[in-house]
PDB file of C-alpha atoms in Angstrom:
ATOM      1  CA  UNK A 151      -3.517  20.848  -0.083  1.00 56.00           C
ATOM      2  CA  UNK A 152      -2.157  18.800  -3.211  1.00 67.00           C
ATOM      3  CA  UNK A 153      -2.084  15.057  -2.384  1.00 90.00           C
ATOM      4  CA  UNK A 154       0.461  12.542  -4.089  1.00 94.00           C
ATOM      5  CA  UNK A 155       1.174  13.380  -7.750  1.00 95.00           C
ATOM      6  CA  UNK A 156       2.682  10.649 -10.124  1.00 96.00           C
ATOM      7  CA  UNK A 157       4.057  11.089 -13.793  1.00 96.00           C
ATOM      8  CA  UNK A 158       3.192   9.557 -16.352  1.00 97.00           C
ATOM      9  CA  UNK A 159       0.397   7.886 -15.863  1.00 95.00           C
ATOM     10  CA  UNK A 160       0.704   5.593 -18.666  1.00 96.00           C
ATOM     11  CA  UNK A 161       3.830   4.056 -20.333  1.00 96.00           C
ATOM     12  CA  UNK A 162       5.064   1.859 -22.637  1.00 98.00           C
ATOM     13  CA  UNK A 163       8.807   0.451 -23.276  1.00 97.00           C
ATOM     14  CA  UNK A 164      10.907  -2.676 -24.907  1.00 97.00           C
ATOM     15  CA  UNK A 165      12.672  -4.928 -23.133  1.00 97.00           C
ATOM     16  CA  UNK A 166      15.994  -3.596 -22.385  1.00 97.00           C
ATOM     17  CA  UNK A 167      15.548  -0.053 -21.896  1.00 98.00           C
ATOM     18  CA  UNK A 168      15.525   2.068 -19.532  1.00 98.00           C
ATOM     19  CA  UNK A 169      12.629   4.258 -17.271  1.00 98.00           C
ATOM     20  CA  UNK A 170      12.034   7.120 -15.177  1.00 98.00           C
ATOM     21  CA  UNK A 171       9.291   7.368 -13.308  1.00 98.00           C
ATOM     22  CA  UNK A 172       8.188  10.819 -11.125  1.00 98.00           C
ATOM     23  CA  UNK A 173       6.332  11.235  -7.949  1.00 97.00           C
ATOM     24  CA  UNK A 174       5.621  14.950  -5.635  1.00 96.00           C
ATOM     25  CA  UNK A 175       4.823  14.071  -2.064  1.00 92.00           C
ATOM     26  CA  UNK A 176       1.882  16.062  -0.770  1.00 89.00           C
ATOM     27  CA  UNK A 177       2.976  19.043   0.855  1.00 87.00           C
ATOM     28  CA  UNK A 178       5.093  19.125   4.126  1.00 85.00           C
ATOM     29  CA  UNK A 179       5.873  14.966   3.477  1.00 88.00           C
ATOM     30  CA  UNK A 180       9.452  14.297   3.834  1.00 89.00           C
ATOM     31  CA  UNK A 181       9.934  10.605   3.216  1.00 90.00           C
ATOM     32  CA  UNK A 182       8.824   8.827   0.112  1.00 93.00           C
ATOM     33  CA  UNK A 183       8.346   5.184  -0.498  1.00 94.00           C
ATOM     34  CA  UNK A 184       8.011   2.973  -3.891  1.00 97.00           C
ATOM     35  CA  UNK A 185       6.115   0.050  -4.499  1.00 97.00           C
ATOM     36  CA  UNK A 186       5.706  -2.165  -7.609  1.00 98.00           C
ATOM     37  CA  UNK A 187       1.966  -3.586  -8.269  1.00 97.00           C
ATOM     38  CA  UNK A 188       1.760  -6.898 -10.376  1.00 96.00           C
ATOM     39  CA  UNK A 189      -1.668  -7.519 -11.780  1.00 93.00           C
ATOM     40  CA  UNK A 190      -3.693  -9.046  -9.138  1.00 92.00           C
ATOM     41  CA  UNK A 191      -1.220  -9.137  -6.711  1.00 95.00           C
ATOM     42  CA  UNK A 192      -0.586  -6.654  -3.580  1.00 96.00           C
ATOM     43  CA  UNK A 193       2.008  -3.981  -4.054  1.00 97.00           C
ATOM     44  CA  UNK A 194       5.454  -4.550  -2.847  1.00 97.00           C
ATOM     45  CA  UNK A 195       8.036  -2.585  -1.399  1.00 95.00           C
ATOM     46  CA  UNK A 196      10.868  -1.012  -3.650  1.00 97.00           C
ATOM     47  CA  UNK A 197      12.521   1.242  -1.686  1.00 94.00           C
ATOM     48  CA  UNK A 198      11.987   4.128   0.753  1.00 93.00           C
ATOM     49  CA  UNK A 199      13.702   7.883   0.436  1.00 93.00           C
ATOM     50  CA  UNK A 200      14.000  10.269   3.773  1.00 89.00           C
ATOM     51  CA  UNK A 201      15.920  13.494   3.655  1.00 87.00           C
ATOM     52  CA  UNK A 202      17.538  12.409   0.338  1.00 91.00           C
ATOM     53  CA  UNK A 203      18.583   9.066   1.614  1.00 92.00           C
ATOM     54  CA  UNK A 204      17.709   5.582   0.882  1.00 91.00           C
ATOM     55  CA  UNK A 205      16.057   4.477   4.344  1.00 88.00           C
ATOM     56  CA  UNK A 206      14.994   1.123   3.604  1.00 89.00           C
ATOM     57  CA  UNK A 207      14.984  -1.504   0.489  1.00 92.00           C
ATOM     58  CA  UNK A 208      12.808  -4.187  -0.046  1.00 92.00           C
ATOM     59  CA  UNK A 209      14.251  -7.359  -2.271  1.00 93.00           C
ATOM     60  CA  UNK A 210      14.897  -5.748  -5.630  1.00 97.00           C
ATOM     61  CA  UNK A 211      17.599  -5.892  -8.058  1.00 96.00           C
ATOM     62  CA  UNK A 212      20.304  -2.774  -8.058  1.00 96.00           C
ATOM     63  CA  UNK A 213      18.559  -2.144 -11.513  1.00 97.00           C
ATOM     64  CA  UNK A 214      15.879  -0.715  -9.436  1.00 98.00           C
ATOM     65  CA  UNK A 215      17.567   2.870  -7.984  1.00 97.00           C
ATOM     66  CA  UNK A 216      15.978   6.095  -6.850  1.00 96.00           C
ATOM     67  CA  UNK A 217      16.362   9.672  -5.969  1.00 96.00           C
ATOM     68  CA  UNK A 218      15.009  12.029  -3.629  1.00 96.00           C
ATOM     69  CA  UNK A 219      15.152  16.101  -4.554  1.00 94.00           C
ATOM     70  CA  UNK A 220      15.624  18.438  -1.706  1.00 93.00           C
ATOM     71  CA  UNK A 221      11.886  19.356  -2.261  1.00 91.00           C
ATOM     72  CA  UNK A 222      11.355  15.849  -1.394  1.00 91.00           C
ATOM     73  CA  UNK A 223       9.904  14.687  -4.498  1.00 94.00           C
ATOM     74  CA  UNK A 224      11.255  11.597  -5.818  1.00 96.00           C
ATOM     75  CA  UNK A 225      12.423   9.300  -8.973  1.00 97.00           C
ATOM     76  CA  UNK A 226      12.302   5.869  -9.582  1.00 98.00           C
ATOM     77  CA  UNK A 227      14.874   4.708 -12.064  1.00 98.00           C
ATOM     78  CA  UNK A 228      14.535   0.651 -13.616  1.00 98.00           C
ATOM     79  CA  UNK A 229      17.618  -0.528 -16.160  1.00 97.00           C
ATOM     80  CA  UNK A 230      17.713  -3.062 -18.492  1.00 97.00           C
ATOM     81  CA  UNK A 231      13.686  -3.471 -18.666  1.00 98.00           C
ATOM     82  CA  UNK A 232      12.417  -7.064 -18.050  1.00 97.00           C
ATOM     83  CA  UNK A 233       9.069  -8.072 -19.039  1.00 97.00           C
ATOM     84  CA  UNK A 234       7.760  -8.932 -15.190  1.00 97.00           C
ATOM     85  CA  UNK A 235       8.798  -5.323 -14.418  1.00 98.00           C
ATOM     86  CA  UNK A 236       4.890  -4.781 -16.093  1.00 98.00           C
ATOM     87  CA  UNK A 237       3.336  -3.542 -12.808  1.00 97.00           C
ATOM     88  CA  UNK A 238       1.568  -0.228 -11.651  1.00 97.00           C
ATOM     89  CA  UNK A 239       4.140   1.629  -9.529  1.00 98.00           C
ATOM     90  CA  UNK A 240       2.851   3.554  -6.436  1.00 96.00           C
ATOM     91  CA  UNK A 241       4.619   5.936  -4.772  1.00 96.00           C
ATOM     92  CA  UNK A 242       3.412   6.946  -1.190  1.00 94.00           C
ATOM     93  CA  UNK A 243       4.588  10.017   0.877  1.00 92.00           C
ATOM     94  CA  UNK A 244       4.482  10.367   4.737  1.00 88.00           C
ATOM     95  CA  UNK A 245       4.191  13.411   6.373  1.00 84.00           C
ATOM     96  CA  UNK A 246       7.650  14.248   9.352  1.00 80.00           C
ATOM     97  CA  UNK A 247       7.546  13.147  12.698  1.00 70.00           C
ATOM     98  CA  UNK A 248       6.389  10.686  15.362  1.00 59.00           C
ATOM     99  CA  UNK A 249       2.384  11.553  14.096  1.00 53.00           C
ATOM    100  CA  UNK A 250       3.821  10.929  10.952  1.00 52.00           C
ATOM    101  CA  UNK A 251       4.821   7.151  11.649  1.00 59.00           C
ATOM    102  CA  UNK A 252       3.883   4.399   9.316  1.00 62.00           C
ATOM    103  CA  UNK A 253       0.950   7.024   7.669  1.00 78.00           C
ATOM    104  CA  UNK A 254       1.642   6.773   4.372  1.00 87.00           C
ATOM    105  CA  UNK A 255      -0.554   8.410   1.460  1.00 90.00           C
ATOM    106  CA  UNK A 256      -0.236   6.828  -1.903  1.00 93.00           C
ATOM    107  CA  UNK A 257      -0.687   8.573  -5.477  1.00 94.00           C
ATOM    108  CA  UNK A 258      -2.528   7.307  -8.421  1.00 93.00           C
ATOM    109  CA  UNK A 259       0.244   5.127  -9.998  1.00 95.00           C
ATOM    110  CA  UNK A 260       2.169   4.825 -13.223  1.00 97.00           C
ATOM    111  CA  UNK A 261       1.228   1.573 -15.224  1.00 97.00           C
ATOM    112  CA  UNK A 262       4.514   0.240 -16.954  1.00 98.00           C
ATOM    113  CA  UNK A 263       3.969  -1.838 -20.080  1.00 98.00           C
ATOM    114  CA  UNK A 264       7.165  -3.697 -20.927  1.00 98.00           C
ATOM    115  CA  UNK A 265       7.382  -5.891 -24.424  1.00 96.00           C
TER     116      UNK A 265
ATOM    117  CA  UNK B 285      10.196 -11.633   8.178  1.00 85.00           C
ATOM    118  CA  UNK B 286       6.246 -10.406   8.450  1.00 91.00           C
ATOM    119  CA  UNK B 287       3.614 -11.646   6.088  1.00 95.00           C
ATOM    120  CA  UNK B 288       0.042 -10.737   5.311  1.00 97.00           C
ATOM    121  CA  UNK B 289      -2.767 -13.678   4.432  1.00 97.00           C
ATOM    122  CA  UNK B 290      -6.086 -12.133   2.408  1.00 97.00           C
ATOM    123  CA  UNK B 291      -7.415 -15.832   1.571  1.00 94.00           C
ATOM    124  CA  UNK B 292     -10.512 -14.517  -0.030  1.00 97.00           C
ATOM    125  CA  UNK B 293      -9.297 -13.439  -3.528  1.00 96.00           C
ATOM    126  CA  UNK B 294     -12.647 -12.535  -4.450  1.00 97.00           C
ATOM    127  CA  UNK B 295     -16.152 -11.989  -3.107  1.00 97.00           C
ATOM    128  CA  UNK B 296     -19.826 -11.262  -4.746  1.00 97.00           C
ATOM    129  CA  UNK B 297     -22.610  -9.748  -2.247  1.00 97.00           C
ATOM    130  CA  UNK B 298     -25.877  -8.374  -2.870  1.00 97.00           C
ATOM    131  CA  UNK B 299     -26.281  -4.574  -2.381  1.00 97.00           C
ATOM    132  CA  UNK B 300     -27.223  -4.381   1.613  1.00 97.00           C
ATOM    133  CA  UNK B 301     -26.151  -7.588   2.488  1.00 97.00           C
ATOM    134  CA  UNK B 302     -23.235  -6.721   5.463  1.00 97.00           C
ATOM    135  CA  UNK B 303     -19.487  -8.590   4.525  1.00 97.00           C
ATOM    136  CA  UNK B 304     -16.661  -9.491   5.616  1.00 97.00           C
ATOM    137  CA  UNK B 305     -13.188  -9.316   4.771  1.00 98.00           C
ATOM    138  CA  UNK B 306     -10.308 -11.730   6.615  1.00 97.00           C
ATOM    139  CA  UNK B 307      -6.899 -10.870   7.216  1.00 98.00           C
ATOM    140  CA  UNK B 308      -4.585 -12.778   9.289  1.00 98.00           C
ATOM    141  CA  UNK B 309      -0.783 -11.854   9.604  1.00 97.00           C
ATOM    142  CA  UNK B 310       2.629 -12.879  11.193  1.00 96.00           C
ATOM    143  CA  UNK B 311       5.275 -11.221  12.636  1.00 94.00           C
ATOM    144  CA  UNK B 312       7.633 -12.130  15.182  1.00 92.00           C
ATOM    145  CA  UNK B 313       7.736  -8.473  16.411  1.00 89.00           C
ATOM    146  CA  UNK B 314       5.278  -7.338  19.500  1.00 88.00           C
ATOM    147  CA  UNK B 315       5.128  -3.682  17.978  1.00 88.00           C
ATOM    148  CA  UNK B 316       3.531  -3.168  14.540  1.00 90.00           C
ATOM    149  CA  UNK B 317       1.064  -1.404  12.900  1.00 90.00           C
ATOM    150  CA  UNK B 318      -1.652  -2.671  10.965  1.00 93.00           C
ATOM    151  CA  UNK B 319      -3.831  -1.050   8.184  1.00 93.00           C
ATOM    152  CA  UNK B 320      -6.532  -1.801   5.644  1.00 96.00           C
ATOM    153  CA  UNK B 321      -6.328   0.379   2.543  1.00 95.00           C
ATOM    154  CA  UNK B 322      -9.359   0.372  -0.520  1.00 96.00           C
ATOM    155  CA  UNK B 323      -8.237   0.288  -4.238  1.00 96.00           C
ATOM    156  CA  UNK B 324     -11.372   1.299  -6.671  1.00 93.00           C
ATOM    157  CA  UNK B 325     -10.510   0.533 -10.208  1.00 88.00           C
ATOM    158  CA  UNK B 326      -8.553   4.209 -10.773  1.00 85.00           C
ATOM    159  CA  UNK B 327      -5.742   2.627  -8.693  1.00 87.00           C
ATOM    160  CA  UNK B 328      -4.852   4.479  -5.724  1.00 89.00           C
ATOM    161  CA  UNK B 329      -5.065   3.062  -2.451  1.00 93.00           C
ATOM    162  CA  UNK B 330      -7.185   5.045  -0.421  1.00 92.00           C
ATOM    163  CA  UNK B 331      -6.313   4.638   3.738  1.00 90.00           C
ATOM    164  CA  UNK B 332      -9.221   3.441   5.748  1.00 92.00           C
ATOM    165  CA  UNK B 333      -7.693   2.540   9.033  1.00 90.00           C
ATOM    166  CA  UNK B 334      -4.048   2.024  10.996  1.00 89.00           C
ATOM    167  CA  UNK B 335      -4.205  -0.280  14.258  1.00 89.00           C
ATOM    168  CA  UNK B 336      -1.560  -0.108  16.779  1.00 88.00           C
ATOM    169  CA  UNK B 337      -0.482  -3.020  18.267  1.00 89.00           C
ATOM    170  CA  UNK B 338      -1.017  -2.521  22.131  1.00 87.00           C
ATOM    171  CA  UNK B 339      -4.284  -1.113  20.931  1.00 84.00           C
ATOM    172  CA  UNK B 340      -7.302  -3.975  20.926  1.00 83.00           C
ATOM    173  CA  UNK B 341     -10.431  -2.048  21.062  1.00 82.00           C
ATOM    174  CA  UNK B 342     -12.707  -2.915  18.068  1.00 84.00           C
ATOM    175  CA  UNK B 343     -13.326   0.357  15.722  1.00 85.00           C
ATOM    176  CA  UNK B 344     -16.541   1.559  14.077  1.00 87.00           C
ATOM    177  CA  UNK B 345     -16.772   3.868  11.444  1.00 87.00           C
ATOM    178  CA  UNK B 346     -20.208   4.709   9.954  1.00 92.00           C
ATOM    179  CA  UNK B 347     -20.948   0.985   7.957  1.00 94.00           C
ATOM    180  CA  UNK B 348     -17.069   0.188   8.883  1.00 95.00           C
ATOM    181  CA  UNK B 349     -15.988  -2.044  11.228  1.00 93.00           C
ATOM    182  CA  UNK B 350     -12.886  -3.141  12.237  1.00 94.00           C
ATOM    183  CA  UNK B 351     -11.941  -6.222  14.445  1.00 94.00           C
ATOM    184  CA  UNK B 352      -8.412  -6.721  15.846  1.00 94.00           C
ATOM    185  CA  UNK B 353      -7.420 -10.197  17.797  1.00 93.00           C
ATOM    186  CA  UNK B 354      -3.665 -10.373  18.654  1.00 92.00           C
ATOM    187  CA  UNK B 355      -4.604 -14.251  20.052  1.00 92.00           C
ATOM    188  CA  UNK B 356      -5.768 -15.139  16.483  1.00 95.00           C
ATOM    189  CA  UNK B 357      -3.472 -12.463  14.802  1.00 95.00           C
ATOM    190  CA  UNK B 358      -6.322 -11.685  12.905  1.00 96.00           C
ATOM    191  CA  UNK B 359      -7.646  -7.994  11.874  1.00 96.00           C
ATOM    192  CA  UNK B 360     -10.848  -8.387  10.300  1.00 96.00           C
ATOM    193  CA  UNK B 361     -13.060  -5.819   8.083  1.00 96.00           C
ATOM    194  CA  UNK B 362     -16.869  -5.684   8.186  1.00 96.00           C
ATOM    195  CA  UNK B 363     -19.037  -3.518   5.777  1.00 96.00           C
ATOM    196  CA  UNK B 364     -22.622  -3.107   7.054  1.00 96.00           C
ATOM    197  CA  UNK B 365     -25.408  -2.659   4.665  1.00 97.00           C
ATOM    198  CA  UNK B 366     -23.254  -2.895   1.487  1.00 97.00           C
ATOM    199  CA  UNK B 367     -23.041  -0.266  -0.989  1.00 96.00           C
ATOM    200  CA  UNK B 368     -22.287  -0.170  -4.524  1.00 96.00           C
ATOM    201  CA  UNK B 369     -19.936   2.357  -4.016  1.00 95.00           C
ATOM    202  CA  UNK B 370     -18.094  -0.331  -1.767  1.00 96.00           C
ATOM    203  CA  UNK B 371     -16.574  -2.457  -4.922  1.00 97.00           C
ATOM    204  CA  UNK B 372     -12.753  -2.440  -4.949  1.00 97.00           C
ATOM    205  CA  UNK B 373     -10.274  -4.318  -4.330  1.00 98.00           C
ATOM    206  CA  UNK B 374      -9.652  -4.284  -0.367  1.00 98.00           C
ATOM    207  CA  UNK B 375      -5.665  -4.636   1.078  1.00 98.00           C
ATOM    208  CA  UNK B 376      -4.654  -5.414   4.434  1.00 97.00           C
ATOM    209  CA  UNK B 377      -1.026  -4.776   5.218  1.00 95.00           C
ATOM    210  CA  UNK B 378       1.347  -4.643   8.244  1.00 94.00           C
ATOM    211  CA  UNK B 379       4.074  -2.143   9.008  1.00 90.00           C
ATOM    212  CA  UNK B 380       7.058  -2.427  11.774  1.00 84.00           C
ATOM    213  CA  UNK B 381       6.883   0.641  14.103  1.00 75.00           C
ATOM    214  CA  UNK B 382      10.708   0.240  14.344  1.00 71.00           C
ATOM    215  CA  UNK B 383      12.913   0.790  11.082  1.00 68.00           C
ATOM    216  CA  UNK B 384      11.404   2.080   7.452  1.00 70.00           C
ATOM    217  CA  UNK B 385       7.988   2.328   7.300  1.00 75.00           C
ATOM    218  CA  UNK B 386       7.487  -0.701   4.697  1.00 87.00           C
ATOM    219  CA  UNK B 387       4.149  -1.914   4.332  1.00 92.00           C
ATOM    220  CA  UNK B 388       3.639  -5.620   3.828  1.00 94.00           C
ATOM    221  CA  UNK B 389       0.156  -6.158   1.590  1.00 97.00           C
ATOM    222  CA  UNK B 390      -1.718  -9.107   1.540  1.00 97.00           C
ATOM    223  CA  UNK B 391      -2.887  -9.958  -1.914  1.00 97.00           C
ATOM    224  CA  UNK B 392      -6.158  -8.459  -1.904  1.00 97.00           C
ATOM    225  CA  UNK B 393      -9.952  -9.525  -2.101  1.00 98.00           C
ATOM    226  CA  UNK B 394     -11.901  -7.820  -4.853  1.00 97.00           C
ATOM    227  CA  UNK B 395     -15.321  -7.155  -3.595  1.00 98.00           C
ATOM    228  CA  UNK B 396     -18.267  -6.621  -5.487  1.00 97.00           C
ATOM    229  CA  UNK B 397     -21.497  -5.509  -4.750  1.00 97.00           C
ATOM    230  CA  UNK B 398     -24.296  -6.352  -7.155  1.00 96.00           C
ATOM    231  CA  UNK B 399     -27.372  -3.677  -7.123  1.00 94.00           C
TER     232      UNK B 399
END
């Protein structure tokens, strides 16, 4: 069974543009969350995606979108880069169900470099 | 609005020596979930445990240990006999059962164990 896969791992923009980052939920997960890591701080919540929908937001900017495919991987869009959007950014899948409350499993990350 | 306290941002230990790790939360909600998640340097959290809230009883497994006190709202990690495998930096975090399943992190104590 393939667990959470994230691309890129590693990226690099200028302030002002623009970035897509990719996540796959593991297999059979229909809801996907984002969070954004700061260094040295814990991860916070972007947004959540179930059945294609946005089920949840945390307290970003509308700069911050997503998407969620009907194989229920997912894409996290930021606009107009800032410098403090420098973070690793998890995404985290959960499988469908009542078993599947509030069990998220996270993938390895994608570290955004913004200058 | 819930919130997650680590106050140990960082602790050193001797290999074997057992530790702990505090976490203390608030929420104003009487059903919640709570969770403690390991972070090793490659960056993905790796699940260790989810509480329920109407669910008390203490938790061992192998050298972990896990103790949950709704009068204290505090949900405390114990590593027996510390390994060097065991550094990382350790997250506690809260979810709602109701709603999106958003995790709320604490900010993390980094653990290290010194051979």
């Amino acid at each position: 069974e393939t667990g959470v896969t994230q691309s890129p791992t590693h990226l690099i923009k200028t302030r002002g543009q623009q970035v897509t980052l990719r996540c796959s939920s593991q297999s059979g997960h229909n809801t996907v969350s984002w969070y954004q890591q700061a260094l040295g701080q814990g991860p916070q919540f972007i947004f959540q995606y179930y059945r294609e929908e946005e089920n949840g937001r945390g307290n970003f900017p509308p700069r911050f979108s997503g998407l969620q495919f009907p194989n229920y991987s997912s894409e996290l869009n930021v606009n107009a880069l800032e410098l403090d959007d420098s973070a690793l950014y998890l995404c985290a899948s959960s499988p469908p169900g009542l078993a599947g409350l509030n069990e998220q499993f996270f993938g390895p990350g994608t570290r955004l470099t913004v200058l | 609005a819930q919130k997650v306290t680590q106050a140990q941002t960082e602790i050193s230990v001797v290999e074997k020596e057992d530790v702990t790790l505090d976490c203390v939360y608030e929420t104003r909600d009487t059903t919640y979930y709570l969770f403690w998640y390991k972070q090793p340097p490659s960056g993905e959290l790796v699940f260790l445990i989810r509480r329920n809230s109407f669910d008390e009883q203490n938790e061992i497994s192998g050298r972990y240990s896990w103790n949950f006190q709704k009068s204290t709202s505090s949900f405390n990690f114990t590593i027996t006999a510390s390994q060097v495998v065991d550094s990382a930096v350790y997250f506690c975090a809260l979810s709602l059962i109701q709603g999106a399943q958003k995790l709320v992190f604490g900010q993390g104590t980094r653990l290290t164990i010194n051979p």
